[in-house]
mmCIF file of C-alpha atoms and ligand atoms in Angstrom:
data_model
loop_
_atom_site.group_PDB
_atom_site.id
_atom_site.type_symbol
_atom_site.label_atom_id
_atom_site.label_comp_id
_atom_site.label_asym_id
_atom_site.label_seq_id
_atom_site.Cartn_x
_atom_site.Cartn_y
_atom_site.Cartn_z
ATOM 1 C CA MET E 1 0.000 0.000 0.000
ATOM 2 C CA ASN E 2 1.269 3.454 -0.927
ATOM 3 C CA LEU E 3 0.762 5.540 2.215
ATOM 4 C CA THR E 4 1.725 8.779 0.493
ATOM 5 C CA SER E 5 -1.311 8.528 -1.771
ATOM 6 C CA ALA E 6 -4.421 10.376 -0.544
ATOM 7 C CA PRO E 7 -6.851 8.028 -2.362
ATOM 8 C CA GLN E 8 -5.165 4.981 -0.822
ATOM 9 C CA ILE E 9 -5.262 6.541 2.644
ATOM 10 C CA ARG E 10 -8.980 7.221 2.177
ATOM 11 C CA THR E 11 -9.497 3.584 1.267
ATOM 12 C CA LEU E 12 -7.430 2.397 4.240
ATOM 13 C CA LEU E 13 -9.380 4.594 6.670
ATOM 14 C CA ALA E 14 -12.710 3.544 5.156
ATOM 15 C CA ALA E 15 -11.770 -0.134 5.398
ATOM 16 C CA HIS E 16 -11.307 0.399 9.157
ATOM 17 C CA GLY E 17 -14.382 2.622 9.481
ATOM 18 C CA LEU E 18 -12.267 5.615 10.545
ATOM 19 C CA HIS E 19 -12.127 9.367 9.898
ATOM 20 C CA PRO E 20 -9.169 11.654 10.688
ATOM 21 C CA LYS E 21 -9.656 13.167 14.164
ATOM 22 C CA LYS E 22 -9.093 16.891 14.223
ATOM 23 C CA ARG E 23 -8.725 17.041 18.017
ATOM 24 C CA LEU E 24 -5.727 14.684 17.767
ATOM 25 C CA GLY E 25 -4.175 16.654 14.915
ATOM 26 C CA GLN E 26 -4.594 13.775 12.485
ATOM 27 C CA ASN E 27 -3.228 15.237 9.270
ATOM 28 C CA PHE E 28 -1.415 12.449 7.503
ATOM 29 C CA LEU E 29 1.716 13.029 5.442
ATOM 30 C CA ILE E 30 1.204 12.245 1.741
ATOM 31 C CA ASP E 31 4.458 13.411 0.187
ATOM 32 C CA ARG E 32 7.272 11.014 -0.667
ATOM 33 C CA ASN E 33 9.969 13.698 -0.727
ATOM 34 C CA VAL E 34 9.079 15.063 2.713
ATOM 35 C CA LEU E 35 8.922 11.510 4.040
ATOM 36 C CA ASP E 36 12.429 10.784 2.735
ATOM 37 C CA ARG E 37 13.831 14.000 4.166
ATOM 38 C CA ILE E 38 12.377 13.275 7.625
ATOM 39 C CA VAL E 39 13.720 9.729 7.650
ATOM 40 C CA ASP E 40 17.118 10.869 6.306
ATOM 41 C CA ALA E 41 17.316 13.426 9.128
ATOM 42 C CA THR E 42 16.836 10.699 11.752
ATOM 43 C CA GLY E 43 19.835 8.795 10.369
ATOM 44 C CA ALA E 44 17.731 5.603 10.560
ATOM 45 C CA GLY E 45 19.695 2.472 9.760
ATOM 46 C CA GLN E 46 21.113 -0.662 11.356
ATOM 47 C CA GLY E 47 21.942 -0.119 15.015
ATOM 48 C CA VAL E 48 19.872 3.074 15.350
ATOM 49 C CA ASN E 49 17.054 3.215 17.921
ATOM 50 C CA VAL E 50 14.109 5.350 16.901
ATOM 51 C CA LEU E 51 11.197 6.352 19.089
ATOM 52 C CA GLU E 52 8.400 7.694 16.924
ATOM 53 C CA ILE E 53 5.665 9.732 18.582
ATOM 54 C CA GLY E 54 2.284 9.820 16.810
ATOM 55 C CA PRO E 55 2.761 7.299 13.983
ATOM 56 C CA GLY E 56 -0.770 7.776 12.658
ATOM 57 C CA LEU E 57 -1.158 5.323 9.798
ATOM 58 C CA GLY E 58 2.518 4.358 9.930
ATOM 59 C CA VAL E 59 3.884 6.181 6.900
ATOM 60 C CA VAL E 60 7.087 7.324 8.619
ATOM 61 C CA THR E 61 7.217 4.257 10.866
ATOM 62 C CA ARG E 62 7.338 1.790 8.019
ATOM 63 C CA GLU E 63 10.096 3.694 6.244
ATOM 64 C CA LEU E 64 12.174 3.917 9.438
ATOM 65 C CA ALA E 65 11.878 0.153 9.875
ATOM 66 C CA GLU E 66 12.667 -0.519 6.227
ATOM 67 C CA ARG E 67 15.929 1.330 6.648
ATOM 68 C CA GLY E 68 16.869 -1.193 9.348
ATOM 69 C CA ALA E 69 16.314 0.894 12.493
ATOM 70 C CA ARG E 70 14.871 -0.538 15.670
ATOM 71 C CA VAL E 71 11.555 1.312 15.941
ATOM 72 C CA VAL E 72 9.134 1.779 18.793
ATOM 73 C CA CYS E 73 6.122 3.980 18.074
ATOM 74 C CA VAL E 74 3.756 5.560 20.597
ATOM 75 C CA GLU E 75 0.263 6.397 19.367
ATOM 76 C CA THR E 76 -2.506 7.733 21.582
ATOM 77 C CA ASP E 77 -5.442 6.768 19.361
ATOM 78 C CA ARG E 78 -6.417 3.177 20.144
ATOM 79 C CA GLU E 79 -8.559 3.059 16.998
ATOM 80 C CA LEU E 80 -5.394 3.295 14.904
ATOM 81 C CA GLU E 81 -3.888 0.162 16.444
ATOM 82 C CA PRO E 82 -5.436 -2.253 13.898
ATOM 83 C CA VAL E 83 -4.312 -0.001 11.041
ATOM 84 C CA LEU E 84 -0.762 0.123 12.389
ATOM 85 C CA LYS E 85 -0.720 -3.644 12.875
ATOM 86 C CA ASP E 86 -1.880 -4.026 9.302
ATOM 87 C CA VAL E 87 0.553 -1.559 7.755
ATOM 88 C CA LEU E 88 3.489 -2.719 9.878
ATOM 89 C CA ALA E 89 2.727 -6.451 9.666
ATOM 90 C CA GLU E 90 5.990 -7.195 7.900
ATOM 91 C CA SER E 91 8.062 -4.679 9.839
ATOM 92 C CA ASN E 92 9.690 -5.355 13.142
ATOM 93 C CA VAL E 93 8.100 -2.434 14.997
ATOM 94 C CA GLU E 94 6.886 -2.276 18.594
ATOM 95 C CA ILE E 95 3.567 -0.443 18.832
ATOM 96 C CA VAL E 96 2.717 1.232 22.138
ATOM 97 C CA ILE E 97 -0.783 2.657 22.471
ATOM 98 C CA GLU E 98 -0.548 5.488 24.972
ATOM 99 C CA ASP E 99 -0.655 9.248 25.303
ATOM 100 C CA PHE E 100 3.018 10.185 25.003
ATOM 101 C CA LEU E 101 2.591 12.937 27.588
ATOM 102 C CA LYS E 102 1.500 10.310 30.135
ATOM 103 C CA LEU E 103 4.210 7.807 29.248
ATOM 104 C CA ASP E 104 6.802 7.072 31.934
ATOM 105 C CA LEU E 105 9.847 7.853 29.784
ATOM 106 C CA HIS E 106 12.315 6.792 32.441
ATOM 107 C CA GLU E 107 10.738 3.338 32.563
ATOM 108 C CA PHE E 108 10.437 3.302 28.762
ATOM 109 C CA PHE E 109 14.185 3.769 28.266
ATOM 110 C CA GLN E 110 15.195 1.572 31.229
ATOM 111 C CA SER E 111 13.219 -1.390 29.945
ATOM 112 C CA ARG E 112 14.624 -1.120 26.429
ATOM 113 C CA SER E 113 18.366 -1.261 26.680
ATOM 114 C CA GLY E 114 20.596 -0.358 23.791
ATOM 115 C CA GLY E 115 21.964 3.142 24.103
ATOM 116 C CA LYS E 116 20.553 6.429 22.962
ATOM 117 C CA TRP E 117 17.418 7.077 20.931
ATOM 118 C CA VAL E 118 16.557 9.361 18.083
ATOM 119 C CA VAL E 119 13.020 10.688 18.383
ATOM 120 C CA ALA E 120 10.824 11.366 15.375
ATOM 121 C CA GLY E 121 7.461 13.072 15.610
ATOM 122 C CA ASN E 122 4.757 14.778 13.640
ATOM 123 C CA LEU E 123 2.265 15.708 16.310
ATOM 124 C CA PRO E 124 -0.606 18.047 17.056
ATOM 125 C CA TYR E 125 0.982 21.451 17.314
ATOM 126 C CA TYR E 126 -0.645 22.395 20.609
ATOM 127 C CA ILE E 127 1.523 19.813 22.394
ATOM 128 C CA THR E 128 4.853 20.657 20.740
ATOM 129 C CA SER E 129 6.302 22.498 23.754
ATOM 130 C CA PRO E 130 5.382 19.930 26.435
ATOM 131 C CA ILE E 131 6.728 17.150 24.231
ATOM 132 C CA ILE E 132 10.045 18.908 23.648
ATOM 133 C CA ALA E 133 10.285 19.670 27.377
ATOM 134 C CA LYS E 134 9.579 16.046 28.272
ATOM 135 C CA LEU E 135 12.219 14.771 25.843
ATOM 136 C CA ILE E 136 14.847 17.251 26.995
ATOM 137 C CA GLU E 137 14.178 16.215 30.587
ATOM 138 C CA ALA E 138 15.078 12.667 29.487
ATOM 139 C CA LYS E 139 18.030 13.859 27.415
ATOM 140 C CA ALA E 140 20.454 11.331 28.889
ATOM 141 C CA ASN E 141 18.708 8.769 26.665
ATOM 142 C CA VAL E 142 18.066 10.951 23.636
ATOM 143 C CA SER E 143 20.564 11.958 20.967
ATOM 144 C CA ALA E 144 18.335 13.957 18.623
ATOM 145 C CA ILE E 145 14.727 14.935 17.958
ATOM 146 C CA VAL E 146 13.414 15.272 14.397
ATOM 147 C CA MET E 147 10.070 17.001 14.598
ATOM 148 C CA MET E 148 7.494 18.547 12.325
ATOM 149 C CA VAL E 149 6.465 21.801 13.968
ATOM 150 C CA GLN E 150 4.319 24.755 13.025
ATOM 151 C CA ARG E 151 6.393 27.258 10.987
ATOM 152 C CA GLU E 152 6.054 29.910 13.726
ATOM 153 C CA VAL E 153 7.387 27.514 16.343
ATOM 154 C CA ALA E 154 10.380 26.700 14.122
ATOM 155 C CA GLN E 155 11.098 30.433 13.965
ATOM 156 C CA ARG E 156 10.862 30.727 17.751
ATOM 157 C CA LEU E 157 13.209 27.790 18.245
ATOM 158 C CA GLN E 158 15.853 29.329 15.984
ATOM 159 C CA ALA E 159 15.338 32.979 16.956
ATOM 160 C CA ALA E 160 18.245 35.236 17.877
ATOM 161 C CA PRO E 161 18.202 37.683 20.823
ATOM 162 C CA GLY E 162 16.589 41.005 20.026
ATOM 163 C CA THR E 163 14.146 39.549 17.517
ATOM 164 C CA GLU E 164 10.411 39.350 18.051
ATOM 165 C CA ASP E 165 10.380 35.537 18.059
ATOM 166 C CA PHE E 166 13.026 35.199 20.767
ATOM 167 C CA GLY E 167 11.463 33.917 23.979
ATOM 168 C CA ALA E 168 11.765 31.493 26.884
ATOM 169 C CA LEU E 169 11.250 28.518 24.540
ATOM 170 C CA SER E 170 14.148 29.714 22.343
ATOM 171 C CA VAL E 171 16.469 29.964 25.336
ATOM 172 C CA PHE E 172 15.372 26.619 26.790
ATOM 173 C CA VAL E 173 15.892 24.701 23.553
ATOM 174 C CA GLN E 174 19.063 26.559 22.475
ATOM 175 C CA TYR E 175 20.570 25.909 25.916
ATOM 176 C CA HIS E 176 20.179 22.139 25.517
ATOM 177 C CA CYS E 177 20.256 21.562 21.746
ATOM 178 C CA GLY E 178 21.790 22.398 18.415
ATOM 179 C CA ILE E 179 18.962 23.399 16.068
ATOM 180 C CA GLN E 180 18.849 22.755 12.358
ATOM 181 C CA SER E 181 16.031 23.425 9.908
ATOM 182 C CA VAL E 182 15.601 20.301 7.767
ATOM 183 C CA MET E 183 12.978 21.703 5.412
ATOM 184 C CA ARG E 184 9.961 23.934 5.138
ATOM 185 C CA VAL E 185 6.767 22.043 4.492
ATOM 186 C CA SER E 186 3.634 23.295 2.779
ATOM 187 C CA LYS E 187 0.270 22.444 4.331
ATOM 188 C CA ASN E 188 -0.676 20.821 1.006
ATOM 189 C CA VAL E 189 1.413 17.733 1.730
ATOM 190 C CA PHE E 190 -1.063 16.505 4.330
ATOM 191 C CA PHE E 191 -4.413 14.806 4.160
ATOM 192 C CA PRO E 192 -6.616 16.410 5.278
ATOM 193 C CA ILE E 193 -4.972 19.826 4.686
ATOM 194 C CA PRO E 194 -4.293 21.608 8.021
ATOM 195 C CA ASP E 195 -4.622 25.351 8.639
ATOM 196 C CA VAL E 196 -0.917 26.127 8.950
ATOM 197 C CA ASP E 197 2.403 25.563 7.200
ATOM 198 C CA SER E 198 5.074 23.536 8.915
ATOM 199 C CA GLU E 199 8.798 23.007 9.155
ATOM 200 C CA VAL E 200 10.849 19.942 10.003
ATOM 201 C CA VAL E 201 13.530 20.744 12.557
ATOM 202 C CA LYS E 202 16.277 18.631 14.017
ATOM 203 C CA LEU E 203 17.269 19.261 17.624
ATOM 204 C CA THR E 204 20.572 17.624 18.491
ATOM 205 C CA ILE E 205 21.147 17.241 22.208
ATOM 206 C CA LEU E 206 24.404 18.966 23.180
ATOM 207 C CA GLU E 207 26.883 16.974 25.271
ATOM 208 C CA THR E 208 27.212 19.996 27.513
ATOM 209 C CA PRO E 209 24.737 22.894 27.525
ATOM 210 C CA ARG E 210 25.518 25.863 25.289
ATOM 211 C CA VAL E 211 26.450 28.067 28.244
ATOM 212 C CA SER E 212 27.777 27.035 31.607
ATOM 213 C CA VAL E 213 25.804 28.123 34.679
ATOM 214 C CA GLN E 214 26.351 27.461 38.362
ATOM 215 C CA ASN E 215 22.657 26.998 39.132
ATOM 216 C CA GLU E 216 20.510 25.803 36.238
ATOM 217 C CA GLN E 217 17.247 26.202 38.162
ATOM 218 C CA LEU E 218 17.966 29.833 38.935
ATOM 219 C CA PHE E 219 19.049 30.421 35.327
ATOM 220 C CA PHE E 220 15.667 29.262 34.008
ATOM 221 C CA LYS E 221 13.739 31.148 36.713
ATOM 222 C CA ILE E 222 15.514 34.314 35.556
ATOM 223 C CA VAL E 223 14.752 33.525 31.913
ATOM 224 C CA ARG E 224 11.057 32.920 32.610
ATOM 225 C CA ALA E 225 10.774 36.069 34.723
ATOM 226 C CA SER E 226 12.511 38.153 32.045
ATOM 227 C CA PHE E 227 10.143 37.022 29.299
ATOM 228 C CA GLY E 228 7.070 36.815 31.541
ATOM 229 C CA LYS E 229 6.815 40.573 31.669
ATOM 230 C CA ARG E 230 8.042 41.647 28.286
ATOM 231 C CA ARG E 231 7.306 45.333 28.715
ATOM 232 C CA LYS E 232 9.172 45.603 31.989
ATOM 233 C CA THR E 233 12.810 46.471 32.359
ATOM 234 C CA LEU E 234 15.025 43.667 33.616
ATOM 235 C CA LEU E 235 15.293 45.366 36.997
ATOM 236 C CA ASN E 236 11.521 45.423 37.423
ATOM 237 C CA ALA E 237 10.961 41.967 35.966
ATOM 238 C CA LEU E 238 13.582 40.312 38.159
ATOM 239 C CA SER E 239 12.640 42.119 41.367
ATOM 240 C CA SER E 240 8.925 41.375 41.095
ATOM 241 C CA ASP E 241 9.092 37.657 40.469
ATOM 242 C CA ASP E 242 8.312 35.302 43.359
ATOM 243 C CA ASN E 243 10.243 32.431 41.801
ATOM 244 C CA VAL E 244 13.451 34.436 41.461
ATOM 245 C CA GLY E 245 12.824 35.918 44.911
ATOM 246 C CA TRP E 246 15.049 38.993 44.583
ATOM 247 C CA ASN E 247 14.250 42.447 45.930
ATOM 248 C CA LYS E 248 15.246 45.563 43.971
ATOM 249 C CA ASP E 249 18.655 45.856 45.613
ATOM 250 C CA GLN E 250 19.509 42.207 44.968
ATOM 251 C CA ALA E 251 18.377 42.435 41.336
ATOM 252 C CA ARG E 252 20.309 45.683 40.817
ATOM 253 C CA ALA E 253 23.450 44.178 42.369
ATOM 254 C CA ALA E 254 23.261 41.029 40.224
ATOM 255 C CA LEU E 255 22.761 43.049 37.029
ATOM 256 C CA GLU E 256 25.616 45.377 37.925
ATOM 257 C CA LYS E 257 27.953 42.488 38.706
ATOM 258 C CA ALA E 258 27.038 40.871 35.381
ATOM 259 C CA GLY E 259 27.648 44.156 33.559
ATOM 260 C CA ILE E 260 24.071 44.361 32.256
ATOM 261 C CA ASP E 261 22.180 47.643 32.021
ATOM 262 C CA ALA E 262 19.201 47.380 34.411
ATOM 263 C CA GLY E 263 16.993 49.224 31.913
ATOM 264 C CA ARG E 264 17.311 46.584 29.203
ATOM 265 C CA ARG E 265 14.472 44.187 28.363
ATOM 266 C CA GLY E 266 14.777 40.423 28.639
ATOM 267 C CA GLU E 267 14.275 39.714 24.944
ATOM 268 C CA THR E 268 17.525 41.518 24.073
ATOM 269 C CA LEU E 269 19.718 39.253 26.216
ATOM 270 C CA SER E 270 21.933 36.483 24.865
ATOM 271 C CA LEU E 271 22.187 33.123 26.634
ATOM 272 C CA GLU E 272 25.636 34.171 27.896
ATOM 273 C CA GLU E 273 24.157 37.323 29.425
ATOM 274 C CA PHE E 274 21.358 35.377 31.155
ATOM 275 C CA ALA E 275 24.051 33.035 32.490
ATOM 276 C CA GLY E 276 26.038 36.031 33.725
ATOM 277 C CA ILE E 277 23.072 37.365 35.720
ATOM 278 C CA SER E 278 22.318 33.932 37.109
ATOM 279 C CA ASP E 279 25.915 33.399 38.259
ATOM 280 C CA ALA E 280 26.003 36.894 39.778
ATOM 281 C CA GLY E 281 22.862 36.233 41.847
HETATM 282 N N1 LIG T 301 3.128 10.484 11.668
HETATM 283 C C1 LIG T 301 1.899 10.400 10.911
HETATM 284 C C2 LIG T 301 2.092 11.065 9.577
HETATM 285 O O1 LIG T 301 3.086 11.784 9.422
HETATM 286 O O2 LIG T 301 1.235 10.908 8.727
HETATM 287 C C3 LIG T 301 0.722 10.997 11.667
HETATM 288 C C4 LIG T 301 0.832 12.445 11.991
HETATM 289 S S1 LIG T 301 -0.575 13.201 12.696
HETATM 290 C C5 LIG T 301 -0.137 14.891 12.374
HETATM 291 C C6 LIG T 301 -0.351 13.155 14.456
HETATM 292 C C7 LIG T 301 -0.496 11.785 15.115
HETATM 293 O O3 LIG T 301 -0.191 11.926 16.517
HETATM 294 C C8 LIG T 301 -1.892 11.208 15.056
HETATM 295 O O4 LIG T 301 -1.843 9.873 14.690
HETATM 296 C C9 LIG T 301 -2.418 11.370 16.477
HETATM 297 O O5 LIG T 301 -3.408 10.413 16.817
HETATM 298 C C10 LIG T 301 -1.155 11.220 17.277
HETATM 299 N N2 LIG T 301 -1.183 11.838 18.623
HETATM 300 C C11 LIG T 301 -1.831 12.958 18.988
HETATM 301 N N3 LIG T 301 -1.606 13.230 20.289
HETATM 302 C C12 LIG T 301 -0.769 12.262 20.745
HETATM 303 C C13 LIG T 301 -0.167 11.992 22.002
HETATM 304 N N4 LIG T 301 -0.396 12.773 23.061
HETATM 305 N N5 LIG T 301 0.618 10.893 22.127
HETATM 306 C C14 LIG T 301 0.854 10.094 21.057
HETATM 307 N N6 LIG T 301 0.306 10.307 19.847
HETATM 308 C C15 LIG T 301 -0.487 11.370 19.673
#
């Protein structure tokens, strides 16, 4: 069965009495070129472990397995299980039916030995951030994440300080990962056609974070506080945040020690400058 053919997907769904579920972001990929580029970006081959989140009808899954990778896929929609079993009948793929956000990732990796995992995912866009956060939390077991994301999210991930798209998500992901745009993807390569254009990005987990900080928790509290109140100066943002817990004098002293003008706004700061404030605190 050609899973990049819309008519064949329609037939497959009809044979199982199914319709794409909008609430689960079920827009299935129907483009051979995009499929190849995603699978190429994972580096799938013999000896590579791939965890795929949201396999849908198995279009990416089957290709990953055909390249020789060990593949485990996690799909939340139980109704897709028979389809996946059908499509992947000849492939050596483990199918896990569960909401990825509820999956115990620690247990998942512990019970499947064999080194690090590459993650592949084309998921509903409203859960992109929690999924990335969950994977980065488990980064000891993850080498890279190849993900289809909404174009705007791809811009935020890659944004530089001082630009409109630069925010707490940019800092969080840039701190932990190298970020590469694999390709831009038109909404027309999905069935049914979604509302937004997409981009495939590859996040490669860095061996050591991009900047060194003495207290990672404080670093991220400062980042969140700085972006939480975008119109405030750094001095006001950092001295009015319960999580950071600094009064005006403490915030002023930390900024001065780090050599940062207290009147600047958070979105203009580089990761090194955030690290400087954090280490001065
Ligand atoms: N990978 C397939 C493709 O490219 O055609 C399907 C992509 S479709 C955009 C998203 C898939 O993620 C759907 O199959 C959906 O049921 C599944 N999904 C949605 N939320 C999920 C979650 N929390 N955990 C696991 N899978 C999820």
